[in-house]
Tab-separated table of C-alpha atoms and ligand atoms in Angstrom:
chain	number	residue	atom	x	y	z
Y	100	GLN	CA	0.148	0.080	0.062
Y	101	GLN	CA	2.372	2.328	1.129
Y	102	ARG	CA	4.545	1.576	-2.180
Y	103	SER	CA	2.114	2.287	-4.414
Y	104	VAL	CA	1.233	5.564	-2.779
Y	105	ASP	CA	5.121	6.402	-3.264
Y	106	VAL	CA	4.922	5.586	-6.784
Y	107	ARG	CA	2.133	7.787	-7.519
Y	108	ALA	CA	3.645	10.491	-5.346
Y	109	GLY	CA	6.801	10.113	-7.612
Y	110	ALA	CA	4.732	10.202	-10.691
Y	111	TYR	CA	3.097	13.334	-9.573
Y	112	ARG	CA	6.440	14.674	-8.797
Y	113	ALA	CA	7.623	13.905	-11.975
Y	114	ASN	CA	4.683	15.437	-14.063
Y	115	TYR	CA	3.739	18.084	-12.330
Y	116	ASP	CA	5.256	21.343	-10.576
Y	117	LEU	CA	4.736	21.087	-6.564
Y	118	LEU	CA	4.084	24.673	-6.177
Y	119	THR	CA	1.565	25.598	-8.494
Y	120	GLY	CA	0.158	22.059	-9.146
Y	121	LEU	CA	0.496	22.856	-13.156
Y	122	PRO	CA	2.086	20.196	-15.682
Y	123	ASN	CA	5.794	20.721	-15.485
Y	124	ARG	CA	7.905	20.998	-18.586
Y	125	TYR	CA	8.332	17.290	-18.930
Y	126	HIS	CA	4.627	16.596	-18.966
Y	127	PHE	CA	3.649	19.349	-21.131
Y	128	SER	CA	6.364	18.208	-23.973
Y	129	ARG	CA	4.481	15.213	-23.977
Y	130	ARG	CA	0.904	16.648	-24.139
Y	131	LEU	CA	2.035	18.801	-26.834
Y	132	ARG	CA	3.391	16.022	-28.667
Y	133	GLU	CA	-0.125	14.218	-28.349
Y	134	LEU	CA	-1.740	17.360	-29.547
Y	135	ILE	CA	0.611	17.598	-32.554
Y	136	GLU	CA	-0.435	14.117	-33.604
Y	137	GLU	CA	-4.133	14.830	-33.404
Y	138	SER	CA	-3.837	17.945	-35.358
Y	139	GLN	CA	-1.790	16.295	-37.749
Y	140	ARG	CA	-4.821	14.102	-38.180
Y	141	GLU	CA	-7.491	16.660	-37.744
Y	142	GLN	CA	-5.438	18.887	-40.166
Y	143	SER	CA	-6.168	21.849	-37.481
Y	144	ASP	CA	-3.817	24.507	-36.648
Y	145	PHE	CA	-3.313	25.970	-32.890
Y	146	ALA	CA	-1.266	28.555	-30.996
Y	147	ILE	CA	1.196	28.446	-28.423
Y	148	PHE	CA	1.732	31.408	-25.989
Y	149	PHE	CA	5.107	31.635	-24.077
Y	150	MET	CA	4.439	34.039	-21.093
Y	151	ASP	CA	7.061	35.473	-18.782
Y	152	ILE	CA	5.898	37.952	-15.565
Y	153	ASP	CA	8.042	40.879	-16.259
Y	154	HIS	CA	10.392	42.094	-13.621
Y	155	PHE	CA	9.537	39.055	-11.494
Y	156	LYS	CA	13.030	38.740	-10.221
Y	157	HIS	CA	13.125	41.977	-9.022
Y	158	LEU	CA	9.422	41.402	-6.944
Y	159	ASN	CA	11.048	38.464	-5.580
Y	160	ASP	CA	14.260	40.088	-4.300
Y	161	GLN	CA	12.198	43.045	-3.104
Y	162	LEU	CA	9.186	41.175	-1.097
Y	163	GLY	CA	10.883	37.792	-0.457
Y	164	GLN	CA	10.522	34.365	-1.748
Y	165	GLY	CA	7.050	33.842	0.022
Y	166	ALA	CA	5.577	36.784	-1.896
Y	167	GLY	CA	7.165	35.614	-4.947
Y	168	ASP	CA	5.333	32.104	-4.244
Y	169	VAL	CA	2.325	33.886	-3.598
Y	170	ILE	CA	2.221	35.471	-7.268
Y	171	LEU	CA	2.946	32.300	-8.840
Y	172	THR	CA	0.470	30.489	-7.630
Y	173	GLU	CA	-2.080	33.181	-7.720
Y	174	PHE	CA	-1.125	33.447	-11.376
Y	175	SER	CA	-1.237	29.747	-12.216
Y	176	ALA	CA	-4.567	29.738	-10.649
Y	177	ARG	CA	-5.942	32.605	-12.956
Y	178	LEU	CA	-4.381	30.745	-16.014
Y	179	GLU	CA	-6.340	27.604	-15.404
Y	180	MET	CA	-9.351	29.597	-15.029
Y	181	ALA	CA	-8.702	31.330	-18.406
Y	182	ALA	CA	-8.025	27.887	-20.344
Y	183	LYS	CA	-10.899	25.790	-21.978
Y	184	SER	CA	-10.861	22.042	-21.015
Y	185	THR	CA	-9.061	21.169	-24.434
Y	186	ASP	CA	-6.215	23.832	-23.619
Y	187	LEU	CA	-2.882	23.086	-22.378
Y	188	VAL	CA	-1.216	24.827	-19.487
Y	189	ALA	CA	1.876	24.643	-17.563
Y	190	ARG	CA	4.842	25.996	-15.749
Y	191	ILE	CA	7.895	25.723	-17.810
Y	192	SER	CA	10.183	27.036	-15.171
Y	193	GLY	CA	10.770	29.788	-12.583
Y	194	ASP	CA	8.117	32.558	-13.848
Y	195	GLU	CA	8.028	31.112	-17.099
Y	196	PHE	CA	4.623	29.769	-18.399
Y	197	VAL	CA	2.756	28.646	-21.871
Y	198	TYR	CA	-0.450	28.332	-23.078
Y	199	VAL	CA	-1.492	26.332	-25.710
Y	200	ALA	CA	-4.915	27.222	-27.369
Y	201	HIS	CA	-6.212	24.203	-29.184
Y	202	GLU	CA	-9.387	26.004	-31.040
Y	203	VAL	CA	-7.018	29.476	-31.892
Y	204	ASP	CA	-5.984	28.288	-35.513
Y	205	ASP	CA	-5.144	31.656	-36.675
Y	206	VAL	CA	-3.107	34.756	-35.955
Y	207	ILE	CA	-6.094	37.191	-35.792
Y	208	LYS	CA	-7.682	35.061	-33.210
Y	209	ALA	CA	-4.010	34.595	-31.381
Y	210	ASP	CA	-3.850	38.183	-31.208
Y	211	LEU	CA	-7.407	38.651	-30.090
Y	212	LEU	CA	-6.809	35.737	-27.243
Y	213	ALA	CA	-3.325	37.503	-26.140
Y	214	ASP	CA	-5.187	40.564	-25.432
Y	215	LYS	CA	-7.969	38.845	-23.388
Y	216	LEU	CA	-5.264	36.519	-21.562
Y	217	LYS	CA	-3.363	39.978	-20.305
Y	218	LYS	CA	-6.667	41.093	-19.151
Y	219	GLN	CA	-7.020	38.122	-16.894
Y	220	LEU	CA	-4.099	37.550	-15.912
Y	221	GLN	CA	-2.531	41.252	-15.060
Y	222	GLN	CA	-5.483	41.827	-12.398
Y	223	PRO	CA	-3.149	43.057	-9.301
Y	224	ILE	CA	-2.337	40.736	-6.871
Y	225	GLU	CA	-2.632	41.456	-3.042
Y	226	PHE	CA	0.366	40.369	-0.859
Y	227	ALA	CA	0.661	41.648	2.672
Y	228	GLY	CA	-1.906	44.218	2.331
Y	229	GLN	CA	-0.497	45.611	-0.704
Y	230	GLN	CA	-1.353	45.513	-4.227
Y	231	HIS	CA	0.875	44.517	-6.668
Y	232	PHE	CA	0.819	45.126	-10.450
Y	233	LEU	CA	1.749	42.574	-12.859
Y	234	THR	CA	2.737	42.697	-16.535
Y	235	LEU	CA	3.347	40.125	-18.911
Y	236	SER	CA	5.388	39.274	-22.085
Y	237	MET	CA	4.195	36.875	-24.557
Y	238	GLY	CA	5.571	35.269	-27.542
Y	239	ILE	CA	3.403	33.415	-29.750
Y	240	ALA	CA	3.974	30.604	-32.398
Y	241	MET	CA	1.608	28.878	-34.409
Y	242	TYR	CA	1.406	25.418	-35.469
Y	243	PRO	CA	2.328	24.330	-38.094
Y	244	ILE	CA	3.811	27.372	-39.901
Y	245	ASP	CA	6.129	28.341	-37.229
Y	246	GLY	CA	7.058	24.573	-36.106
Y	247	ASP	CA	5.768	21.499	-36.652
Y	248	ASP	CA	7.346	19.800	-33.735
Y	249	ALA	CA	7.213	19.949	-29.884
Y	250	PRO	CA	10.648	21.650	-29.237
Y	251	ALA	CA	10.602	24.146	-32.394
Y	252	LEU	CA	7.049	25.317	-31.121
Y	253	LEU	CA	8.666	26.018	-27.386
Y	254	TYR	CA	11.488	27.533	-29.008
Y	255	HIS	CA	10.120	30.043	-31.312
Y	256	SER	CA	7.507	31.117	-28.782
Y	257	ASP	CA	10.190	31.482	-26.607
Y	258	GLN	CA	12.000	33.811	-28.901
Y	259	ALA	CA	9.020	35.835	-29.837
Y	260	MET	CA	8.655	36.395	-25.887
Y	261	TYR	CA	12.406	37.243	-25.685
Y	262	ALA	CA	11.786	39.742	-28.290
Y	263	ALA	CA	8.564	41.321	-26.731
Y	264	LYS	CA	10.960	41.782	-23.498
Y	265	ARG	CA	13.568	43.719	-25.439
Y	266	ALA	CA	10.732	45.866	-27.021
Y	267	GLY	CA	10.128	47.050	-23.677
Y	268	ARG	CA	8.097	44.488	-21.855
Y	269	ASN	CA	4.022	44.242	-21.295
Y	270	ARG	CA	3.380	43.130	-24.891
Y	271	HIS	CA	2.770	40.193	-27.316
Y	272	PHE	CA	5.138	39.754	-30.362
Y	273	PHE	CA	4.388	36.776	-32.690
Y	274	PHE	CA	7.301	34.438	-33.773
Y	275	ASN	CA	6.767	35.888	-37.189
Y	276	GLU	CA	5.974	39.467	-36.899
Y	277	GLY	CA	5.303	39.712	-40.493
Y	278	MET	CA	1.940	38.286	-39.172
Y	279	ARG	CA	1.469	41.119	-37.181
Y	280	GLU	CA	0.874	43.887	-39.951
Y	281	GLN	CA	-1.775	41.253	-41.282
Y	282	ALA	CA	-3.396	40.715	-38.080
Y	283	ASP	CA	-3.885	44.649	-37.832
Y	284	SER	CA	-5.587	44.774	-41.063
Y	285	TYR	CA	-7.758	42.091	-40.539
Y	286	LEU	CA	-8.581	43.218	-37.346
Y	287	LEU	CA	-10.068	46.335	-38.948
Y	288	ILE	CA	-12.329	44.315	-41.409
Y	289	HIS	CA	-13.027	41.879	-38.495
Y	290	GLN	CA	-14.779	45.103	-36.545
Y	291	ASP	CA	-16.141	46.668	-39.531
Y	292	LEU	CA	-18.039	43.164	-40.484
Y	293	LEU	CA	-19.119	43.103	-36.751
Y	294	ARG	CA	-20.434	46.314	-36.963
Y	295	GLY	CA	-22.001	45.736	-40.159
Y	296	LEU	CA	-23.992	42.984	-39.026
Y	297	GLU	CA	-25.224	44.615	-36.141
Y	298	ALA	CA	-26.149	47.440	-38.391
Y	299	GLY	CA	-27.945	45.579	-40.761
Y	300	GLU	CA	-25.894	45.860	-43.926
Y	301	PHE	CA	-25.934	41.991	-44.927
Y	302	GLU	CA	-28.313	40.381	-47.208
Y	303	LEU	CA	-29.042	37.022	-48.958
Y	304	TYR	CA	-29.090	37.054	-52.682
Y	305	TYR	CA	-30.534	33.977	-54.392
Y	306	GLN	CA	-30.130	32.141	-57.434
Y	307	PRO	CA	-32.561	29.258	-58.899
Y	308	VAL	CA	-31.207	25.649	-59.327
Y	309	LEU	CA	-33.195	24.335	-62.105
Y	310	ASN	CA	-34.387	20.766	-62.101
Y	311	VAL	CA	-33.774	19.222	-65.741
Y	312	GLU	CA	-35.833	16.371	-65.668
Y	313	THR	CA	-39.049	18.439	-64.312
Y	314	GLU	CA	-38.129	21.933	-65.331
Y	315	ASN	CA	-38.895	22.616	-62.102
Y	316	VAL	CA	-36.598	25.162	-59.644
Y	317	ASP	CA	-36.318	23.072	-56.716
Y	318	ILE	CA	-33.443	24.997	-55.085
Y	319	CYS	CA	-32.331	28.245	-54.583
Y	320	GLU	CA	-28.789	28.922	-53.585
Y	321	ALA	CA	-28.430	31.633	-50.820
Y	322	LEU	CA	-25.200	33.982	-51.613
Y	323	ILE	CA	-24.417	36.494	-48.927
Y	324	ARG	CA	-24.065	40.449	-49.775
Y	325	TRP	CA	-22.445	43.054	-47.882
Y	326	ASN	CA	-24.133	46.584	-48.605
Y	327	HIS	CA	-21.614	48.659	-47.432
Y	328	PRO	CA	-22.267	52.148	-46.468
Y	329	LYS	CA	-19.006	53.387	-47.833
Y	330	ASN	CA	-17.674	50.812	-50.263
Y	331	GLY	CA	-21.090	49.967	-52.080
Y	332	LEU	CA	-21.972	46.211	-52.905
Y	333	VAL	CA	-19.401	43.857	-51.300
Y	334	MET	CA	-19.147	40.384	-53.112
Y	335	PRO	CA	-18.466	37.183	-50.300
Y	336	ASP	CA	-15.131	36.685	-51.955
Y	337	LYS	CA	-13.869	39.924	-50.495
Y	338	PHE	CA	-14.973	39.206	-46.762
Y	339	ILE	CA	-15.551	35.555	-46.269
Y	340	PRO	CA	-11.775	34.273	-46.572
Y	341	VAL	CA	-11.132	37.161	-43.814
Y	342	ALA	CA	-14.127	36.057	-41.657
Y	343	GLU	CA	-12.859	32.501	-42.086
Y	344	ARG	CA	-9.477	33.587	-40.441
Y	345	THR	CA	-10.897	36.054	-37.833
Y	346	GLY	CA	-13.560	33.773	-36.523
Y	347	ALA	CA	-16.501	36.376	-37.583
Y	348	ILE	CA	-17.647	33.517	-39.890
Y	349	ARG	CA	-19.304	32.070	-37.160
Y	350	GLU	CA	-21.356	35.203	-36.574
Y	351	ILE	CA	-21.839	35.597	-40.373
Y	352	GLY	CA	-22.871	31.975	-40.440
Y	353	ASN	CA	-25.293	32.352	-37.655
Y	354	TRP	CA	-27.130	35.488	-39.361
Y	355	ALA	CA	-27.065	34.002	-42.936
Y	356	PHE	CA	-28.883	30.637	-41.519
Y	357	SER	CA	-31.262	32.870	-39.223
Y	358	GLN	CA	-32.253	35.156	-42.633
Y	359	ALA	CA	-32.305	32.013	-44.706
Y	360	CYS	CA	-35.374	30.363	-42.552
Y	361	ARG	CA	-36.866	33.786	-42.234
Y	362	ASP	CA	-36.802	33.678	-46.180
Y	363	ILE	CA	-38.106	30.107	-46.391
Y	364	ARG	CA	-41.286	31.574	-44.660
Y	365	SER	CA	-41.588	34.363	-47.313
Y	366	PHE	CA	-41.180	31.642	-50.208
Y	367	SER	CA	-43.839	29.566	-48.691
Y	368	GLU	CA	-46.264	32.576	-48.075
Y	369	GLY	CA	-45.417	33.140	-51.755
Y	370	ASP	CA	-46.560	29.465	-52.697
Y	371	ILE	CA	-43.070	28.709	-53.380
Y	372	ASN	CA	-41.738	25.484	-52.300
Y	373	VAL	CA	-38.039	25.473	-52.732
Y	374	LYS	CA	-34.946	24.196	-50.626
Y	375	ILE	CA	-32.350	26.636	-49.664
Y	376	ALA	CA	-28.814	25.873	-50.219
Y	377	ILE	CA	-26.500	27.590	-47.792
Y	378	ASN	CA	-22.495	27.953	-48.202
Y	379	HIS	CA	-20.519	27.179	-44.895
Y	380	SER	CA	-16.974	27.291	-44.608
Y	381	ILE	CA	-14.839	24.547	-42.566
Y	382	SER	CA	-14.246	26.622	-40.107
Y	383	GLU	CA	-17.979	26.840	-38.881
Y	384	TYR	CA	-17.472	23.053	-38.081
Y	385	TYR	CA	-14.929	23.052	-35.597
Y	386	SER	CA	-16.914	22.270	-32.538
Y	387	THR	CA	-19.934	20.210	-31.698
Y	388	ARG	CA	-21.669	23.405	-30.753
Y	389	ALA	CA	-22.154	24.474	-34.018
Y	390	PHE	CA	-24.881	21.570	-34.393
Y	391	GLU	CA	-26.581	23.155	-31.060
Y	392	ARG	CA	-26.645	26.552	-32.679
Y	393	TRP	CA	-28.142	25.721	-35.674
Y	394	LYS	CA	-30.699	23.253	-34.112
Y	395	ARG	CA	-31.449	26.483	-31.968
Y	396	ILE	CA	-31.871	28.641	-34.895
Y	397	LEU	CA	-34.089	26.069	-36.692
Y	398	SER	CA	-36.724	25.841	-33.839
Y	399	GLU	CA	-36.767	29.296	-32.993
Y	400	ASN	CA	-37.846	30.005	-36.836
Y	401	PHE	CA	-40.470	26.892	-36.691
Y	402	VAL	CA	-38.493	25.544	-39.749
Y	403	THR	CA	-37.153	21.789	-40.020
Y	404	GLY	CA	-33.991	20.948	-41.440
Y	405	ASP	CA	-35.271	19.119	-44.732
Y	406	ARG	CA	-35.871	22.760	-46.231
Y	407	PHE	CA	-31.854	22.988	-46.090
Y	408	ILE	CA	-28.816	21.876	-48.246
Y	409	PHE	CA	-25.516	22.904	-46.730
Y	410	GLU	CA	-23.057	23.328	-49.075
Y	411	ILE	CA	-19.433	22.241	-48.022
Y	412	PRO	CA	-15.808	22.170	-49.285
Y	413	GLU	CA	-14.955	18.551	-49.899
Y	414	ALA	CA	-12.073	18.944	-47.520
Y	415	LEU	CA	-14.355	18.745	-44.581
Y	416	LEU	CA	-15.212	15.301	-45.102
Y	417	MET	CA	-11.970	13.888	-45.550
Y	418	ASP	CA	-11.211	13.090	-42.149
Y	419	LYS	CA	-13.842	10.457	-41.280
Y	420	LYS	CA	-12.794	10.673	-37.335
Y	421	SER	CA	-13.131	14.551	-36.548
Y	422	VAL	CA	-15.564	16.727	-34.746
Y	423	ARG	CA	-16.621	18.300	-38.019
Y	424	MET	CA	-17.896	14.805	-39.186
Y	425	ASN	CA	-19.924	14.369	-36.067
Y	426	VAL	CA	-21.813	17.822	-36.750
Y	427	VAL	CA	-22.307	16.703	-40.326
Y	428	THR	CA	-23.701	13.671	-39.056
Y	429	ALA	CA	-26.144	15.018	-36.221
Y	430	MET	CA	-27.441	17.797	-39.149
Y	431	ARG	CA	-28.131	15.031	-41.421
Y	432	LYS	CA	-30.383	13.565	-38.644
Y	433	MET	CA	-32.125	16.658	-38.607
Y	434	GLY	CA	-33.019	15.967	-42.156
Y	435	VAL	CA	-30.720	18.288	-43.477
Y	436	GLN	CA	-29.052	17.558	-47.249
Y	437	PHE	CA	-25.197	18.082	-47.724
Y	438	ALA	CA	-23.458	18.835	-51.166
Y	439	ILE	CA	-19.881	19.330	-52.017
Y	440	ASP	CA	-19.336	22.713	-53.343
Y	441	ASP	CA	-16.596	23.224	-56.324
Y	442	PHE	CA	-16.307	19.576	-57.117
Y	443	GLY	CA	-13.314	19.017	-59.161
Y	444	THR	CA	-11.479	21.742	-58.364
Y	445	GLY	CA	-9.464	20.304	-54.999
Y	446	HIS	CA	-7.755	17.254	-54.808
Y	447	SER	CA	-11.002	15.210	-55.369
Y	448	ALA	CA	-10.725	11.849	-54.114
Y	449	ILE	CA	-12.376	9.804	-56.090
Y	450	ASN	CA	-11.867	6.960	-53.962
Y	451	TYR	CA	-13.545	8.422	-50.660
Y	452	LEU	CA	-16.705	9.637	-52.536
Y	453	ARG	CA	-18.382	6.413	-52.223
Y	454	ASN	CA	-18.356	7.169	-48.404
Y	455	TYR	CA	-18.926	11.076	-48.357
Y	456	PRO	CA	-22.258	11.642	-46.480
Y	457	ALA	CA	-23.523	14.221	-48.972
Y	458	ASP	CA	-26.120	13.394	-51.318
Y	459	ILE	CA	-25.062	15.989	-53.968
Y	460	LEU	CA	-22.145	16.865	-56.000
Y	461	LYS	CA	-21.603	20.535	-57.331
Y	462	ILE	CA	-19.241	20.569	-60.495
Y	463	ASP	CA	-17.324	23.616	-60.361
Y	464	SER	CA	-18.253	26.561	-62.471
Y	465	SER	CA	-14.372	26.256	-63.875
Y	466	LEU	CA	-14.848	22.853	-65.437
Y	467	ILE	CA	-18.527	23.606	-66.862
Y	468	GLN	CA	-17.170	26.737	-68.550
Y	469	GLY	CA	-13.972	24.891	-70.050
Y	470	MET	CA	-16.699	22.443	-71.821
Y	471	LYS	CA	-17.452	24.917	-74.702
Y	472	ASN	CA	-13.767	24.943	-76.017
Y	473	ASN	CA	-11.854	22.496	-73.995
Y	474	PRO	CA	-12.609	18.963	-74.898
Y	475	LYS	CA	-10.882	17.564	-71.781
Y	476	ASP	CA	-12.739	19.712	-69.467
Y	477	ARG	CA	-15.802	17.959	-71.494
Y	478	THR	CA	-14.738	14.624	-70.679
Y	479	LEU	CA	-13.969	15.488	-66.975
Y	480	VAL	CA	-17.479	16.358	-66.736
Y	481	GLU	CA	-18.796	13.265	-68.190
Y	482	VAL	CA	-16.288	11.049	-65.775
Y	483	VAL	CA	-17.520	12.759	-62.807
Y	484	LEU	CA	-21.467	12.455	-63.941
Y	485	THR	CA	-20.919	8.746	-64.696
Y	486	LEU	CA	-19.232	8.197	-61.356
Y	487	ALA	CA	-21.604	10.108	-59.163
Y	488	LYS	CA	-24.663	8.510	-60.901
Y	489	SER	CA	-22.981	5.224	-60.327
Y	490	LEU	CA	-22.630	6.251	-56.534
Y	491	GLY	CA	-26.400	7.286	-56.049
Y	492	LYS	CA	-25.304	11.093	-55.815
Y	493	VAL	CA	-27.237	13.955	-57.782
Y	494	VAL	CA	-24.915	16.476	-59.764
Y	495	VAL	CA	-25.929	19.957	-60.169
Y	496	ALA	CA	-23.493	21.744	-62.616
Y	497	GLU	CA	-22.848	25.653	-61.528
Y	498	GLY	CA	-21.839	28.488	-63.585
Y	499	VAL	CA	-23.857	27.641	-66.682
Y	500	GLU	CA	-23.455	30.794	-68.822
Y	501	THR	CA	-24.860	29.648	-72.022
Y	502	GLN	CA	-27.915	27.772	-73.929
Y	503	ALA	CA	-25.153	25.626	-75.498
Y	504	VAL	CA	-23.515	24.246	-72.525
Y	505	ALA	CA	-26.915	24.009	-71.101
Y	506	GLU	CA	-27.607	21.905	-73.810
Y	507	GLN	CA	-24.539	19.951	-73.569
Y	508	LEU	CA	-25.490	19.349	-69.804
Y	509	LYS	CA	-28.666	18.189	-70.481
Y	510	GLU	CA	-27.574	15.848	-73.227
Y	511	LEU	CA	-25.455	14.357	-70.587
Y	512	ASP	CA	-28.190	13.791	-68.441
Y	513	CYS	CA	-26.878	16.145	-65.748
Y	514	HIS	CA	-29.614	16.592	-63.145
Y	515	TYR	CA	-29.372	19.914	-62.193
Y	516	LEU	CA	-28.448	23.380	-63.754
Y	517	GLN	CA	-27.607	26.596	-62.379
Y	518	GLY	CA	-25.922	29.839	-63.527
Y	519	ASN	CA	-26.341	33.138	-65.007
Y	520	TRP	CA	-27.744	31.302	-68.395
Y	521	LEU	CA	-30.955	30.528	-66.089
Y	522	LEU	CA	-30.773	33.884	-63.793
Y	523	GLU	CA	-28.002	35.801	-61.726
Y	524	PRO	CA	-28.662	36.100	-58.013
Y	525	LYS	CA	-31.199	38.177	-56.933
Y	526	PRO	CA	-32.346	39.794	-53.801
Y	527	ILE	CA	-35.604	37.719	-52.408
Y	528	ASN	CA	-38.031	40.318	-53.698
Y	529	ARG	CA	-37.203	40.203	-57.231
Y	530	LEU	CA	-36.510	36.470	-57.314
Y	531	ILE	CA	-40.319	35.541	-55.958
Y	532	PRO	CA	-41.817	37.161	-59.335
Y	533	TYR	CA	-39.277	35.244	-61.213
Y	534	LEU	CA	-40.328	32.227	-59.869
Y	535	HIS	CA	-43.803	32.976	-60.147
Y	536	GLN	CA	-43.472	33.592	-63.912
Y	537	HIS	CA	-41.396	30.401	-64.293
Y	538	MET	CA	-44.213	28.127	-62.553
Y	539	PHE	CA	-46.717	30.066	-64.982
Y	540	GLU	CA	-44.807	29.071	-68.342
Y	541	LEU	CA	-44.234	25.604	-67.094
Y	542	GLU	CA	-47.958	25.163	-66.575
Y	543	GLU	CA	-48.590	26.797	-69.830
Y	544	ARG	CA	-46.285	24.629	-71.631
Y	545	THR	CA	-47.583	21.387	-69.915
Y	546	SER	CA	-51.264	21.970	-70.633
Y	547	HIS	CA	-50.503	22.511	-74.488
Y	548	SER	CA	-48.480	19.649	-75.041
C	62	LIG	P1	-19.854	29.417	-54.815
C	62	LIG	O1	-20.806	28.523	-53.644
C	62	LIG	O2	-19.392	28.726	-55.725
C	62	LIG	O3	-21.081	30.199	-55.599
C	62	LIG	C1	-21.318	29.969	-57.140
C	62	LIG	C2	-20.710	31.251	-57.369
C	62	LIG	O4	-20.608	31.523	-58.941
C	62	LIG	C3	-21.544	32.828	-56.860
C	62	LIG	O5	-20.595	33.753	-56.578
C	62	LIG	C4	-22.178	32.908	-57.826
C	62	LIG	O6	-22.998	34.599	-58.007
C	62	LIG	C5	-21.539	32.666	-59.102
C	62	LIG	N1	-22.242	32.650	-60.594
C	62	LIG	C6	-23.155	32.061	-60.433
C	62	LIG	N2	-23.624	31.889	-61.983
C	62	LIG	C7	-22.653	32.133	-62.278
C	62	LIG	C8	-22.246	32.178	-63.997
C	62	LIG	O7	-23.117	31.779	-64.900
C	62	LIG	N3	-21.045	32.653	-64.272
C	62	LIG	C9	-20.034	33.017	-63.263
C	62	LIG	N4	-19.010	33.547	-63.903
C	62	LIG	N5	-20.338	32.911	-61.812
C	62	LIG	C10	-21.267	32.358	-61.630
C	62	LIG	P2	-20.436	35.006	-55.396
C	62	LIG	O8	-21.986	35.165	-54.985
C	62	LIG	O9	-19.593	35.891	-55.576
C	62	LIG	O10	-20.417	33.755	-53.834
C	62	LIG	C11	-18.862	33.646	-54.112
C	62	LIG	C12	-18.469	32.385	-52.861
C	62	LIG	O11	-18.607	32.722	-51.690
C	62	LIG	C13	-19.480	31.135	-53.243
C	62	LIG	O12	-19.172	30.185	-54.359
C	62	LIG	C14	-19.199	30.749	-51.667
C	62	LIG	O13	-18.269	29.787	-51.744
C	62	LIG	C15	-18.896	32.237	-50.739
C	62	LIG	N6	-20.319	32.393	-50.124
C	62	LIG	C16	-21.414	32.628	-50.568
C	62	LIG	N7	-22.285	33.179	-49.555
C	62	LIG	C17	-21.786	32.721	-48.370
C	62	LIG	C18	-22.035	32.449	-47.264
C	62	LIG	O14	-23.170	32.877	-46.726
C	62	LIG	N8	-21.176	31.974	-46.212
C	62	LIG	C19	-19.996	31.352	-46.465
C	62	LIG	N9	-19.326	30.643	-45.798
C	62	LIG	N10	-19.458	31.463	-47.975
C	62	LIG	C20	-20.440	31.855	-48.855
C	63	LIG	MG1	-22.347	26.997	-53.369
């Protein structure tokens, strides 16, 4: 009995720092290696923050070691409070701590988190009836661009911390300082995006998708637009990539989904029965909370999941074991269909295709537009169609611009056609009259035939 207690105590001492109870450098390095393996599998990025309390030695000398211990213990407790369950924290040595933020996959998010951490950690600490003010110097390295193994990441974040000290302490530096400029400019757009959402400057346009067999419009794709007070109509390519990197994509995605739910009701009131296809970025699938959020939006709007198609990049489905896949599975149980957007452009993995939990493939417009002049593109489209059909998938051709291409695709038995040839994306109040007209003409044609 005694022996096993000793062994356990020994194991504890080997892994944890006795003063603060935080993992020590040894234990941390092991956990970091595990996290790197997991991130390789998940193809996810993360940030490591190396922190050092400014002038700690001075405080220790001035106030005595007891005070130093109080500061370190209090600091560690705050660090643990600030950390999420998936984050790693450790005391590396003396007054040096590290924090690894699992979900922080981008410099801009890291920049925001560094500010937040400083606020939480730099509250004054009381000792012997006196308040002591702390500041921190912080160095940030990003996995994998700043290092793809544990020693490199530790070393580089440490170096960045030293640079922050040299620059006058009480600040954070990135290992790659070129990133700061980018972070600054992105931050401005980020703030403008949040302001624009608050001010109601976003709008969903819709583009009809034609069912070739029935000639009905069964689906409309929602495409976001930003009516910017200064810059006019801003297209998604200008702001979605930034939003993906700053994390604002979540707010934008929530807004778009809620708006689409309201629009479903407007369509129904106009006797139009369509599914809405919504575009999603991979970063919207990072946590299982995405599912809870979408489920809540559906129920708040009294709309069911079967009114929606979620368009996602193929890469989202490539790793079967990821959290992202759980979110997809859960949404499918709610009746949502999934479509792979821009199929044929990335590293389309034909051998995976069979197992993808997606019912629809959208062939990328670059292939469709190439069909006109490039026989290779035409062959590729044919191959994708044959393959998709044999696997029971529905195929949508996007970016159809001319009657000639539409005819070619009909000959190839493509299920759905979408593009400016039919109609450019329009605000809902202009789309509804178009759809009424379309239904009217279709009825006329069928009654005369
Ligand atoms: P996407 O999903 O591939 O959307 C198709 C794009 O092709 C749209 O551009 C559409 O306006 C355009 N398009 C449609 N027909 C034609 C055509 O015949 N010829 C040509 N040349 N283009 C055509 P848009 O609206 O600028 O959207 C760009 C991308 O932004 C979308 O590509 C989608 O990936 C993304 N996006 C749009 N809305 C959202 C959103 O709400 N959330 C997210 N995460 N992404 C969005
Ligand atoms: Mg799309």
